[in-house]
mmCIF file with all atom_site columns, C-alpha atoms in Angstrom:
data_model
loop_
_atom_site.group_PDB
_atom_site.id
_atom_site.type_symbol
_atom_site.label_atom_id
_atom_site.label_alt_id
_atom_site.label_comp_id
_atom_site.label_asym_id
_atom_site.label_entity_id
_atom_site.label_seq_id
_atom_site.pdbx_PDB_ins_code
_atom_site.Cartn_x
_atom_site.Cartn_y
_atom_site.Cartn_z
_atom_site.occupancy
_atom_site.B_iso_or_equiv
_atom_site.pdbx_formal_charge
_atom_site.auth_seq_id
_atom_site.auth_comp_id
_atom_site.auth_asym_id
_atom_site.auth_atom_id
_atom_site.pdbx_PDB_model_num
ATOM 1   C CA . UNK E 1 1   ? 155.941 141.654 -111.146 1.00 71.00 ? 136 UNK E CA 1
ATOM 2   C CA . UNK E 1 2   ? 153.138 142.620 -108.659 1.00 95.00 ? 137 UNK E CA 1
ATOM 3   C CA . UNK E 1 3   ? 151.122 139.721 -106.766 1.00 98.00 ? 138 UNK E CA 1
ATOM 4   C CA . UNK E 1 4   ? 147.755 138.334 -107.881 1.00 98.00 ? 139 UNK E CA 1
ATOM 5   C CA . UNK E 1 5   ? 146.524 137.542 -104.001 1.00 98.00 ? 140 UNK E CA 1
ATOM 6   C CA . UNK E 1 6   ? 143.546 135.248 -103.663 1.00 98.00 ? 141 UNK E CA 1
ATOM 7   C CA . UNK E 1 7   ? 141.973 134.860 -100.054 1.00 98.00 ? 142 UNK E CA 1
ATOM 8   C CA . UNK E 1 8   ? 139.709 132.081 -99.135  1.00 98.00 ? 143 UNK E CA 1
ATOM 9   C CA . UNK E 1 9   ? 136.856 132.845 -96.523  1.00 98.00 ? 144 UNK E CA 1
ATOM 10  C CA . UNK E 1 10  ? 134.806 130.295 -95.503  1.00 98.00 ? 145 UNK E CA 1
ATOM 11  C CA . UNK E 1 11  ? 132.685 133.127 -94.169  1.00 97.00 ? 146 UNK E CA 1
ATOM 12  C CA . UNK E 1 12  ? 132.415 136.260 -94.485  1.00 97.00 ? 147 UNK E CA 1
ATOM 13  C CA . UNK E 1 13  ? 134.856 138.157 -91.833  1.00 97.00 ? 148 UNK E CA 1
ATOM 14  C CA . UNK E 1 14  ? 136.980 135.172 -92.157  1.00 98.00 ? 149 UNK E CA 1
ATOM 15  C CA . UNK E 1 15  ? 139.193 137.688 -94.147  1.00 98.00 ? 150 UNK E CA 1
ATOM 16  C CA . UNK E 1 16  ? 139.270 140.228 -92.183  1.00 98.00 ? 151 UNK E CA 1
ATOM 17  C CA . UNK E 1 17  ? 140.039 138.210 -89.339  1.00 98.00 ? 152 UNK E CA 1
ATOM 18  C CA . UNK E 1 18  ? 142.965 135.830 -90.742  1.00 98.00 ? 153 UNK E CA 1
ATOM 19  C CA . UNK E 1 19  ? 144.440 138.677 -93.067  1.00 98.00 ? 154 UNK E CA 1
ATOM 20  C CA . UNK E 1 20  ? 142.778 141.630 -93.172  1.00 98.00 ? 155 UNK E CA 1
ATOM 21  C CA . UNK E 1 21  ? 145.782 144.081 -92.348  1.00 98.00 ? 156 UNK E CA 1
ATOM 22  C CA . UNK E 1 22  ? 148.170 141.565 -94.975  1.00 98.00 ? 157 UNK E CA 1
ATOM 23  C CA . UNK E 1 23  ? 145.403 142.449 -97.691  1.00 98.00 ? 158 UNK E CA 1
ATOM 24  C CA . UNK E 1 24  ? 145.447 145.911 -96.786  1.00 98.00 ? 159 UNK E CA 1
ATOM 25  C CA . UNK E 1 25  ? 149.191 146.049 -97.261  1.00 98.00 ? 160 UNK E CA 1
ATOM 26  C CA . UNK E 1 26  ? 149.268 144.211 -100.626 1.00 98.00 ? 161 UNK E CA 1
ATOM 27  C CA . UNK E 1 27  ? 146.481 146.460 -101.929 1.00 98.00 ? 162 UNK E CA 1
ATOM 28  C CA . UNK E 1 28  ? 149.140 149.299 -101.051 1.00 98.00 ? 163 UNK E CA 1
ATOM 29  C CA . UNK E 1 29  ? 152.067 147.700 -102.482 1.00 98.00 ? 164 UNK E CA 1
ATOM 30  C CA . UNK E 1 30  ? 150.085 147.502 -105.796 1.00 98.00 ? 165 UNK E CA 1
ATOM 31  C CA . UNK E 1 31  ? 149.223 144.021 -105.827 1.00 98.00 ? 166 UNK E CA 1
ATOM 32  C CA . UNK E 1 32  ? 145.866 142.705 -107.029 1.00 98.00 ? 167 UNK E CA 1
ATOM 33  C CA . UNK E 1 33  ? 143.472 141.359 -104.111 1.00 98.00 ? 168 UNK E CA 1
ATOM 34  C CA . UNK E 1 34  ? 140.740 138.672 -104.866 1.00 98.00 ? 169 UNK E CA 1
ATOM 35  C CA . UNK E 1 35  ? 138.049 137.687 -102.236 1.00 98.00 ? 170 UNK E CA 1
ATOM 36  C CA . UNK E 1 36  ? 136.604 134.137 -102.550 1.00 98.00 ? 171 UNK E CA 1
ATOM 37  C CA . UNK E 1 37  ? 133.570 133.804 -99.677  1.00 98.00 ? 172 UNK E CA 1
ATOM 38  C CA . UNK E 1 38  ? 132.938 129.968 -99.399  1.00 98.00 ? 173 UNK E CA 1
ATOM 39  C CA . UNK E 1 39  ? 129.109 129.989 -97.354  1.00 97.00 ? 174 UNK E CA 1
ATOM 40  C CA . UNK E 1 40  ? 125.865 132.417 -97.572  1.00 96.00 ? 175 UNK E CA 1
ATOM 41  C CA . UNK E 1 41  ? 123.227 132.465 -94.779  1.00 95.00 ? 176 UNK E CA 1
ATOM 42  C CA . UNK E 1 42  ? 119.554 131.138 -96.930  1.00 94.00 ? 177 UNK E CA 1
ATOM 43  C CA . UNK E 1 43  ? 118.277 134.163 -99.006  1.00 94.00 ? 178 UNK E CA 1
ATOM 44  C CA . UNK E 1 44  ? 114.971 133.830 -96.919  1.00 95.00 ? 179 UNK E CA 1
ATOM 45  C CA . UNK E 1 45  ? 117.052 134.832 -93.438  1.00 94.00 ? 180 UNK E CA 1
ATOM 46  C CA . UNK E 1 46  ? 116.025 138.010 -92.099  1.00 95.00 ? 181 UNK E CA 1
ATOM 47  C CA . UNK E 1 47  ? 119.776 138.627 -92.124  1.00 96.00 ? 182 UNK E CA 1
ATOM 48  C CA . UNK E 1 48  ? 120.744 137.837 -96.106  1.00 96.00 ? 183 UNK E CA 1
ATOM 49  C CA . UNK E 1 49  ? 119.921 141.446 -97.607  1.00 97.00 ? 184 UNK E CA 1
ATOM 50  C CA . UNK E 1 50  ? 122.261 142.681 -94.848  1.00 97.00 ? 185 UNK E CA 1
ATOM 51  C CA . UNK E 1 51  ? 124.982 140.649 -94.846  1.00 97.00 ? 186 UNK E CA 1
ATOM 52  C CA . UNK E 1 52  ? 124.837 141.076 -98.881  1.00 97.00 ? 187 UNK E CA 1
ATOM 53  C CA . UNK E 1 53  ? 125.284 144.488 -97.921  1.00 98.00 ? 188 UNK E CA 1
ATOM 54  C CA . UNK E 1 54  ? 128.042 144.035 -95.475  1.00 98.00 ? 189 UNK E CA 1
ATOM 55  C CA . UNK E 1 55  ? 129.849 142.261 -98.429  1.00 98.00 ? 190 UNK E CA 1
ATOM 56  C CA . UNK E 1 56  ? 129.248 144.753 -100.360 1.00 98.00 ? 191 UNK E CA 1
ATOM 57  C CA . UNK E 1 57  ? 130.522 147.648 -98.276  1.00 98.00 ? 192 UNK E CA 1
ATOM 58  C CA . UNK E 1 58  ? 133.918 145.695 -97.362  1.00 98.00 ? 193 UNK E CA 1
ATOM 59  C CA . UNK E 1 59  ? 134.764 145.151 -101.141 1.00 98.00 ? 194 UNK E CA 1
ATOM 60  C CA . UNK E 1 60  ? 134.712 148.404 -101.698 1.00 98.00 ? 195 UNK E CA 1
ATOM 61  C CA . UNK E 1 61  ? 136.784 149.312 -98.027  1.00 98.00 ? 196 UNK E CA 1
ATOM 62  C CA . UNK E 1 62  ? 139.425 146.419 -99.720  1.00 98.00 ? 197 UNK E CA 1
ATOM 63  C CA . UNK E 1 63  ? 139.007 147.804 -103.373 1.00 98.00 ? 198 UNK E CA 1
ATOM 64  C CA . UNK E 1 64  ? 139.251 144.135 -104.054 1.00 98.00 ? 199 UNK E CA 1
ATOM 65  C CA . UNK E 1 65  ? 139.509 143.437 -107.536 1.00 98.00 ? 200 UNK E CA 1
ATOM 66  C CA . UNK E 1 66  ? 136.775 140.479 -107.722 1.00 98.00 ? 201 UNK E CA 1
ATOM 67  C CA . UNK E 1 67  ? 135.069 138.809 -105.591 1.00 98.00 ? 202 UNK E CA 1
ATOM 68  C CA . UNK E 1 68  ? 133.480 135.327 -106.013 1.00 98.00 ? 203 UNK E CA 1
ATOM 69  C CA . UNK E 1 69  ? 131.277 133.704 -103.819 1.00 98.00 ? 204 UNK E CA 1
ATOM 70  C CA . UNK E 1 70  ? 130.439 130.124 -103.636 1.00 98.00 ? 205 UNK E CA 1
ATOM 71  C CA . UNK E 1 71  ? 127.148 130.423 -102.188 1.00 97.00 ? 206 UNK E CA 1
ATOM 72  C CA . UNK E 1 72  ? 127.396 127.054 -100.023 1.00 97.00 ? 207 UNK E CA 1
ATOM 73  C CA . UNK E 1 73  ? 125.401 126.523 -97.631  1.00 95.00 ? 208 UNK E CA 1
ATOM 74  C CA . UNK E 1 74  ? 126.748 127.690 -93.928  1.00 94.00 ? 209 UNK E CA 1
ATOM 75  C CA . UNK E 1 75  ? 126.998 125.612 -91.105  1.00 92.00 ? 210 UNK E CA 1
ATOM 76  C CA . UNK E 1 76  ? 126.196 122.927 -93.830  1.00 94.00 ? 211 UNK E CA 1
ATOM 77  C CA . UNK E 1 77  ? 129.727 122.654 -95.939  1.00 96.00 ? 212 UNK E CA 1
ATOM 78  C CA . UNK E 1 78  ? 129.767 118.715 -94.732  1.00 94.00 ? 213 UNK E CA 1
ATOM 79  C CA . UNK E 1 79  ? 126.955 117.989 -97.019  1.00 96.00 ? 214 UNK E CA 1
ATOM 80  C CA . UNK E 1 80  ? 128.877 118.526 -100.289 1.00 97.00 ? 215 UNK E CA 1
ATOM 81  C CA . UNK E 1 81  ? 130.799 116.082 -101.602 1.00 98.00 ? 216 UNK E CA 1
ATOM 82  C CA . UNK E 1 82  ? 134.632 116.688 -101.790 1.00 98.00 ? 217 UNK E CA 1
ATOM 83  C CA . UNK E 1 83  ? 134.395 116.557 -105.483 1.00 98.00 ? 218 UNK E CA 1
ATOM 84  C CA . UNK E 1 84  ? 132.297 119.139 -105.963 1.00 98.00 ? 219 UNK E CA 1
ATOM 85  C CA . UNK E 1 85  ? 133.776 121.537 -103.298 1.00 98.00 ? 220 UNK E CA 1
ATOM 86  C CA . UNK E 1 86  ? 137.266 120.895 -105.365 1.00 98.00 ? 221 UNK E CA 1
ATOM 87  C CA . UNK E 1 87  ? 135.232 121.714 -108.746 1.00 98.00 ? 222 UNK E CA 1
ATOM 88  C CA . UNK E 1 88  ? 133.793 124.936 -107.386 1.00 98.00 ? 223 UNK E CA 1
ATOM 89  C CA . UNK E 1 89  ? 137.191 126.322 -105.803 1.00 98.00 ? 224 UNK E CA 1
ATOM 90  C CA . UNK E 1 90  ? 139.326 124.918 -108.730 1.00 98.00 ? 225 UNK E CA 1
ATOM 91  C CA . UNK E 1 91  ? 137.190 127.390 -110.939 1.00 98.00 ? 226 UNK E CA 1
ATOM 92  C CA . UNK E 1 92  ? 137.792 130.158 -109.003 1.00 98.00 ? 227 UNK E CA 1
ATOM 93  C CA . UNK E 1 93  ? 141.078 129.478 -108.695 1.00 98.00 ? 228 UNK E CA 1
ATOM 94  C CA . UNK E 1 94  ? 141.884 128.786 -112.772 1.00 98.00 ? 229 UNK E CA 1
ATOM 95  C CA . UNK E 1 95  ? 139.945 132.204 -113.502 1.00 98.00 ? 230 UNK E CA 1
ATOM 96  C CA . UNK E 1 96  ? 142.000 134.657 -111.293 1.00 98.00 ? 231 UNK E CA 1
ATOM 97  C CA . UNK E 1 97  ? 145.989 132.341 -111.497 1.00 98.00 ? 232 UNK E CA 1
ATOM 98  C CA . UNK E 1 98  ? 146.772 134.049 -108.230 1.00 98.00 ? 233 UNK E CA 1
ATOM 99  C CA . UNK E 1 99  ? 150.601 133.551 -107.222 1.00 98.00 ? 234 UNK E CA 1
ATOM 100 C CA . UNK E 1 100 ? 149.491 134.083 -103.225 1.00 98.00 ? 235 UNK E CA 1
ATOM 101 C CA . UNK E 1 101 ? 146.827 132.104 -101.676 1.00 98.00 ? 236 UNK E CA 1
ATOM 102 C CA . UNK E 1 102 ? 145.242 132.466 -97.918  1.00 98.00 ? 237 UNK E CA 1
ATOM 103 C CA . UNK E 1 103 ? 143.757 129.562 -96.951  1.00 98.00 ? 238 UNK E CA 1
ATOM 104 C CA . UNK E 1 104 ? 141.683 128.739 -93.648  1.00 98.00 ? 239 UNK E CA 1
ATOM 105 C CA . UNK E 1 105 ? 143.807 126.702 -90.759  1.00 98.00 ? 240 UNK E CA 1
ATOM 106 C CA . UNK E 1 106 ? 143.792 123.448 -91.293  1.00 97.00 ? 241 UNK E CA 1
ATOM 107 C CA . UNK E 1 107 ? 142.600 122.081 -87.925  1.00 97.00 ? 242 UNK E CA 1
ATOM 108 C CA . UNK E 1 108 ? 140.342 124.960 -87.133  1.00 97.00 ? 243 UNK E CA 1
ATOM 109 C CA . UNK E 1 109 ? 137.095 124.196 -84.941  1.00 95.00 ? 244 UNK E CA 1
ATOM 110 C CA . UNK E 1 110 ? 134.341 124.739 -87.503  1.00 95.00 ? 245 UNK E CA 1
ATOM 111 C CA . UNK E 1 111 ? 134.040 121.498 -89.986  1.00 95.00 ? 246 UNK E CA 1
ATOM 112 C CA . UNK E 1 112 ? 133.188 124.355 -92.595  1.00 96.00 ? 247 UNK E CA 1
ATOM 113 C CA . UNK E 1 113 ? 136.472 125.497 -92.244  1.00 97.00 ? 248 UNK E CA 1
ATOM 114 C CA . UNK E 1 114 ? 138.186 122.191 -92.595  1.00 97.00 ? 249 UNK E CA 1
ATOM 115 C CA . UNK E 1 115 ? 136.364 120.924 -95.006  1.00 97.00 ? 250 UNK E CA 1
ATOM 116 C CA . UNK E 1 116 ? 137.082 123.943 -97.471  1.00 98.00 ? 251 UNK E CA 1
ATOM 117 C CA . UNK E 1 117 ? 140.711 123.798 -96.265  1.00 98.00 ? 252 UNK E CA 1
ATOM 118 C CA . UNK E 1 118 ? 140.673 120.054 -97.826  1.00 98.00 ? 253 UNK E CA 1
ATOM 119 C CA . UNK E 1 119 ? 139.062 121.102 -101.194 1.00 98.00 ? 254 UNK E CA 1
ATOM 120 C CA . UNK E 1 120 ? 141.031 124.275 -101.667 1.00 98.00 ? 255 UNK E CA 1
ATOM 121 C CA . UNK E 1 121 ? 144.258 122.597 -100.654 1.00 98.00 ? 256 UNK E CA 1
ATOM 122 C CA . UNK E 1 122 ? 143.481 120.216 -103.258 1.00 97.00 ? 257 UNK E CA 1
ATOM 123 C CA . UNK E 1 123 ? 143.393 122.879 -105.801 1.00 98.00 ? 258 UNK E CA 1
ATOM 124 C CA . UNK E 1 124 ? 147.199 123.664 -105.434 1.00 97.00 ? 259 UNK E CA 1
ATOM 125 C CA . UNK E 1 125 ? 148.800 121.373 -107.021 1.00 96.00 ? 260 UNK E CA 1
ATOM 126 C CA . UNK E 1 126 ? 152.030 122.537 -109.190 1.00 96.00 ? 261 UNK E CA 1
ATOM 127 C CA . UNK E 1 127 ? 151.279 120.509 -111.985 1.00 97.00 ? 262 UNK E CA 1
ATOM 128 C CA . UNK E 1 128 ? 147.434 121.391 -112.543 1.00 96.00 ? 263 UNK E CA 1
ATOM 129 C CA . UNK E 1 129 ? 147.875 125.133 -110.771 1.00 97.00 ? 264 UNK E CA 1
ATOM 130 C CA . UNK E 1 130 ? 151.696 126.325 -111.874 1.00 97.00 ? 265 UNK E CA 1
ATOM 131 C CA . UNK E 1 131 ? 150.658 130.135 -111.506 1.00 98.00 ? 266 UNK E CA 1
ATOM 132 C CA . UNK E 1 132 ? 150.611 129.126 -107.616 1.00 98.00 ? 267 UNK E CA 1
ATOM 133 C CA . UNK E 1 133 ? 153.629 130.481 -105.608 1.00 98.00 ? 268 UNK E CA 1
ATOM 134 C CA . UNK E 1 134 ? 152.947 130.850 -101.881 1.00 98.00 ? 269 UNK E CA 1
ATOM 135 C CA . UNK E 1 135 ? 150.179 129.049 -100.188 1.00 98.00 ? 270 UNK E CA 1
ATOM 136 C CA . UNK E 1 136 ? 149.757 130.684 -96.566  1.00 98.00 ? 271 UNK E CA 1
ATOM 137 C CA . UNK E 1 137 ? 147.374 129.423 -93.390  1.00 98.00 ? 272 UNK E CA 1
ATOM 138 C CA . UNK E 1 138 ? 145.737 132.201 -91.270  1.00 98.00 ? 273 UNK E CA 1
ATOM 139 C CA . UNK E 1 139 ? 144.591 132.651 -88.079  1.00 98.00 ? 274 UNK E CA 1
ATOM 140 C CA . UNK E 1 140 ? 141.325 133.387 -87.608  1.00 97.00 ? 275 UNK E CA 1
ATOM 141 C CA . UNK E 1 141 ? 140.005 134.492 -84.465  1.00 96.00 ? 276 UNK E CA 1
ATOM 142 C CA . UNK E 1 142 ? 137.313 131.876 -82.265  1.00 95.00 ? 277 UNK E CA 1
ATOM 143 C CA . UNK E 1 143 ? 138.136 129.342 -84.880  1.00 95.00 ? 278 UNK E CA 1
ATOM 144 C CA . UNK E 1 144 ? 142.063 128.742 -84.920  1.00 96.00 ? 279 UNK E CA 1
ATOM 145 C CA . UNK E 1 145 ? 142.496 129.121 -81.101  1.00 95.00 ? 280 UNK E CA 1
ATOM 146 C CA . UNK E 1 146 ? 139.938 126.595 -79.963  1.00 95.00 ? 281 UNK E CA 1
ATOM 147 C CA . UNK E 1 147 ? 141.424 123.899 -82.455  1.00 94.00 ? 282 UNK E CA 1
ATOM 148 C CA . UNK E 1 148 ? 142.463 120.421 -80.162  1.00 94.00 ? 283 UNK E CA 1
ATOM 149 C CA . UNK E 1 149 ? 145.133 120.950 -78.320  1.00 92.00 ? 284 UNK E CA 1
ATOM 150 C CA . UNK E 1 150 ? 147.152 118.583 -79.721  1.00 95.00 ? 285 UNK E CA 1
ATOM 151 C CA . UNK E 1 151 ? 150.795 118.525 -81.807  1.00 92.00 ? 286 UNK E CA 1
ATOM 152 C CA . UNK E 1 152 ? 149.285 118.172 -84.879  1.00 92.00 ? 287 UNK E CA 1
ATOM 153 C CA . UNK E 1 153 ? 146.737 120.404 -84.666  1.00 96.00 ? 288 UNK E CA 1
ATOM 154 C CA . UNK E 1 154 ? 148.372 123.545 -83.405  1.00 96.00 ? 289 UNK E CA 1
ATOM 155 C CA . UNK E 1 155 ? 148.917 126.902 -85.090  1.00 98.00 ? 290 UNK E CA 1
ATOM 156 C CA . UNK E 1 156 ? 152.653 127.098 -85.193  1.00 97.00 ? 291 UNK E CA 1
ATOM 157 C CA . UNK E 1 157 ? 153.440 130.567 -87.184  1.00 98.00 ? 292 UNK E CA 1
ATOM 158 C CA . UNK E 1 158 ? 156.723 130.975 -89.359  1.00 98.00 ? 293 UNK E CA 1
ATOM 159 C CA . UNK E 1 159 ? 155.648 134.400 -91.139  1.00 98.00 ? 294 UNK E CA 1
ATOM 160 C CA . UNK E 1 160 ? 154.768 137.420 -89.502  1.00 98.00 ? 295 UNK E CA 1
ATOM 161 C CA . UNK E 1 161 ? 153.615 140.286 -91.258  1.00 98.00 ? 296 UNK E CA 1
ATOM 162 C CA . UNK E 1 162 ? 153.978 143.596 -90.027  1.00 98.00 ? 297 UNK E CA 1
ATOM 163 C CA . UNK E 1 163 ? 150.231 145.518 -90.147  1.00 98.00 ? 298 UNK E CA 1
ATOM 164 C CA . UNK E 1 164 ? 151.348 148.110 -88.147  1.00 98.00 ? 299 UNK E CA 1
ATOM 165 C CA . UNK E 1 165 ? 150.211 150.815 -90.632  1.00 98.00 ? 300 UNK E CA 1
ATOM 166 C CA . UNK E 1 166 ? 146.904 148.541 -90.993  1.00 98.00 ? 301 UNK E CA 1
ATOM 167 C CA . UNK E 1 167 ? 145.478 147.617 -88.201  1.00 98.00 ? 302 UNK E CA 1
ATOM 168 C CA . UNK E 1 168 ? 143.147 150.507 -87.301  1.00 98.00 ? 303 UNK E CA 1
ATOM 169 C CA . UNK E 1 169 ? 141.681 150.281 -91.116  1.00 98.00 ? 304 UNK E CA 1
ATOM 170 C CA . UNK E 1 170 ? 141.330 146.476 -90.245  1.00 98.00 ? 305 UNK E CA 1
ATOM 171 C CA . UNK E 1 171 ? 139.172 147.396 -87.140  1.00 98.00 ? 306 UNK E CA 1
ATOM 172 C CA . UNK E 1 172 ? 137.056 149.641 -88.813  1.00 98.00 ? 307 UNK E CA 1
ATOM 173 C CA . UNK E 1 173 ? 136.335 147.089 -91.694  1.00 98.00 ? 308 UNK E CA 1
ATOM 174 C CA . UNK E 1 174 ? 135.795 144.814 -88.745  1.00 98.00 ? 309 UNK E CA 1
ATOM 175 C CA . UNK E 1 175 ? 132.606 146.796 -87.754  1.00 97.00 ? 310 UNK E CA 1
ATOM 176 C CA . UNK E 1 176 ? 131.132 146.182 -90.648  1.00 98.00 ? 311 UNK E CA 1
ATOM 177 C CA . UNK E 1 177 ? 130.064 142.860 -89.845  1.00 97.00 ? 312 UNK E CA 1
ATOM 178 C CA . UNK E 1 178 ? 129.094 144.292 -86.418  1.00 94.00 ? 313 UNK E CA 1
ATOM 179 C CA . UNK E 1 179 ? 126.739 141.286 -85.558  1.00 95.00 ? 314 UNK E CA 1
ATOM 180 C CA . UNK E 1 180 ? 129.917 139.292 -85.750  1.00 95.00 ? 315 UNK E CA 1
ATOM 181 C CA . UNK E 1 181 ? 131.557 141.074 -82.928  1.00 95.00 ? 316 UNK E CA 1
ATOM 182 C CA . UNK E 1 182 ? 131.014 141.019 -79.288  1.00 96.00 ? 317 UNK E CA 1
ATOM 183 C CA . UNK E 1 183 ? 132.476 142.680 -76.307  1.00 96.00 ? 318 UNK E CA 1
ATOM 184 C CA . UNK E 1 184 ? 135.324 140.649 -74.821  1.00 96.00 ? 319 UNK E CA 1
ATOM 185 C CA . UNK E 1 185 ? 136.026 138.093 -73.727  1.00 96.00 ? 320 UNK E CA 1
ATOM 186 C CA . UNK E 1 186 ? 133.720 137.372 -76.673  1.00 96.00 ? 321 UNK E CA 1
ATOM 187 C CA . UNK E 1 187 ? 136.995 135.864 -78.557  1.00 96.00 ? 322 UNK E CA 1
ATOM 188 C CA . UNK E 1 188 ? 135.625 138.308 -82.011  1.00 96.00 ? 323 UNK E CA 1
ATOM 189 C CA . UNK E 1 189 ? 136.306 141.267 -79.931  1.00 97.00 ? 324 UNK E CA 1
ATOM 190 C CA . UNK E 1 190 ? 138.104 144.561 -80.989  1.00 96.00 ? 325 UNK E CA 1
ATOM 191 C CA . UNK E 1 191 ? 140.207 144.159 -77.721  1.00 97.00 ? 326 UNK E CA 1
ATOM 192 C CA . UNK E 1 192 ? 140.987 140.290 -78.702  1.00 98.00 ? 327 UNK E CA 1
ATOM 193 C CA . UNK E 1 193 ? 141.840 141.324 -82.177  1.00 98.00 ? 328 UNK E CA 1
ATOM 194 C CA . UNK E 1 194 ? 144.484 144.167 -81.015  1.00 98.00 ? 329 UNK E CA 1
ATOM 195 C CA . UNK E 1 195 ? 145.380 141.949 -78.363  1.00 98.00 ? 330 UNK E CA 1
ATOM 196 C CA . UNK E 1 196 ? 146.698 138.993 -80.638  1.00 98.00 ? 331 UNK E CA 1
ATOM 197 C CA . UNK E 1 197 ? 147.889 141.661 -83.499  1.00 98.00 ? 332 UNK E CA 1
ATOM 198 C CA . UNK E 1 198 ? 149.929 142.812 -80.242  1.00 98.00 ? 333 UNK E CA 1
ATOM 199 C CA . UNK E 1 199 ? 151.254 139.386 -79.609  1.00 98.00 ? 334 UNK E CA 1
ATOM 200 C CA . UNK E 1 200 ? 152.250 138.835 -82.514  1.00 98.00 ? 335 UNK E CA 1
ATOM 201 C CA . UNK E 1 201 ? 153.812 142.291 -83.269  1.00 98.00 ? 336 UNK E CA 1
ATOM 202 C CA . UNK E 1 202 ? 156.041 141.290 -80.192  1.00 98.00 ? 337 UNK E CA 1
ATOM 203 C CA . UNK E 1 203 ? 157.031 138.111 -81.516  1.00 98.00 ? 338 UNK E CA 1
ATOM 204 C CA . UNK E 1 204 ? 158.622 139.793 -84.792  1.00 98.00 ? 339 UNK E CA 1
ATOM 205 C CA . UNK E 1 205 ? 159.997 142.786 -83.307  1.00 98.00 ? 340 UNK E CA 1
ATOM 206 C CA . UNK E 1 206 ? 156.950 145.327 -84.586  1.00 98.00 ? 341 UNK E CA 1
ATOM 207 C CA . UNK E 1 207 ? 154.037 147.152 -83.573  1.00 98.00 ? 342 UNK E CA 1
ATOM 208 C CA . UNK E 1 208 ? 151.157 145.221 -84.885  1.00 98.00 ? 343 UNK E CA 1
ATOM 209 C CA . UNK E 1 209 ? 151.640 141.409 -86.737  1.00 98.00 ? 344 UNK E CA 1
ATOM 210 C CA . UNK E 1 210 ? 148.977 138.994 -88.291  1.00 98.00 ? 345 UNK E CA 1
ATOM 211 C CA . UNK E 1 211 ? 150.891 134.964 -88.326  1.00 98.00 ? 346 UNK E CA 1
ATOM 212 C CA . UNK E 1 212 ? 150.795 132.889 -91.094  1.00 98.00 ? 347 UNK E CA 1
ATOM 213 C CA . UNK E 1 213 ? 152.310 128.960 -91.354  1.00 98.00 ? 348 UNK E CA 1
ATOM 214 C CA . UNK E 1 214 ? 153.700 128.892 -95.244  1.00 98.00 ? 349 UNK E CA 1
ATOM 215 C CA . UNK E 1 215 ? 152.523 125.798 -96.443  1.00 98.00 ? 350 UNK E CA 1
ATOM 216 C CA . UNK E 1 216 ? 154.622 125.650 -99.565  1.00 97.00 ? 351 UNK E CA 1
ATOM 217 C CA . UNK E 1 217 ? 156.809 128.565 -101.380 1.00 98.00 ? 352 UNK E CA 1
ATOM 218 C CA . UNK E 1 218 ? 158.449 127.730 -105.039 1.00 97.00 ? 353 UNK E CA 1
ATOM 219 C CA . UNK E 1 219 ? 161.176 130.023 -105.981 1.00 96.00 ? 354 UNK E CA 1
ATOM 220 C CA . UNK E 1 220 ? 162.204 130.300 -109.437 1.00 87.00 ? 355 UNK E CA 1
#
């Protein structure tokens, strides 16, 4: 049986930074991939139309099977109640019924990420969402590495995915979000994305890899 994969991206580009190569690999292996975007910029913002066009283009490049946008106010997710966030995310998860979910890291420095993680993880209880078999947290450059340097907030990967065949396309897709990229030493630079893939690859015995923290796996 092919997998149904859902990535929960708090902001458009998180899916590419965190698991772009993995999504491309899932798709190449015949899995269905679905994109849940948490936030949006205001529709009166000068960049709104451009961002919508970027999302459309990225959708085509990944060949997502579905895209869902909660259209929460970016940078202001903490204004929503937890019950409202859970309700919105739960509706999408029940519609897709994924068996694999990629979440933001629970201690990402951005408060939007932490709030969405808390809400999304609440939507993974096995007695309400029995179809979910694997739950990962992903490593999002410019957020995950800036988490507090304490043991409980550190990203300690225990899953590595060889994305050597897909790194170049991941980098090309990230170019679509040109306004989110900068030159090194800006965290979201191509140089840093490639450096992280090299580091994770070296830990996994391959050229390039993405890494994750596996939160839960249910084997039947």
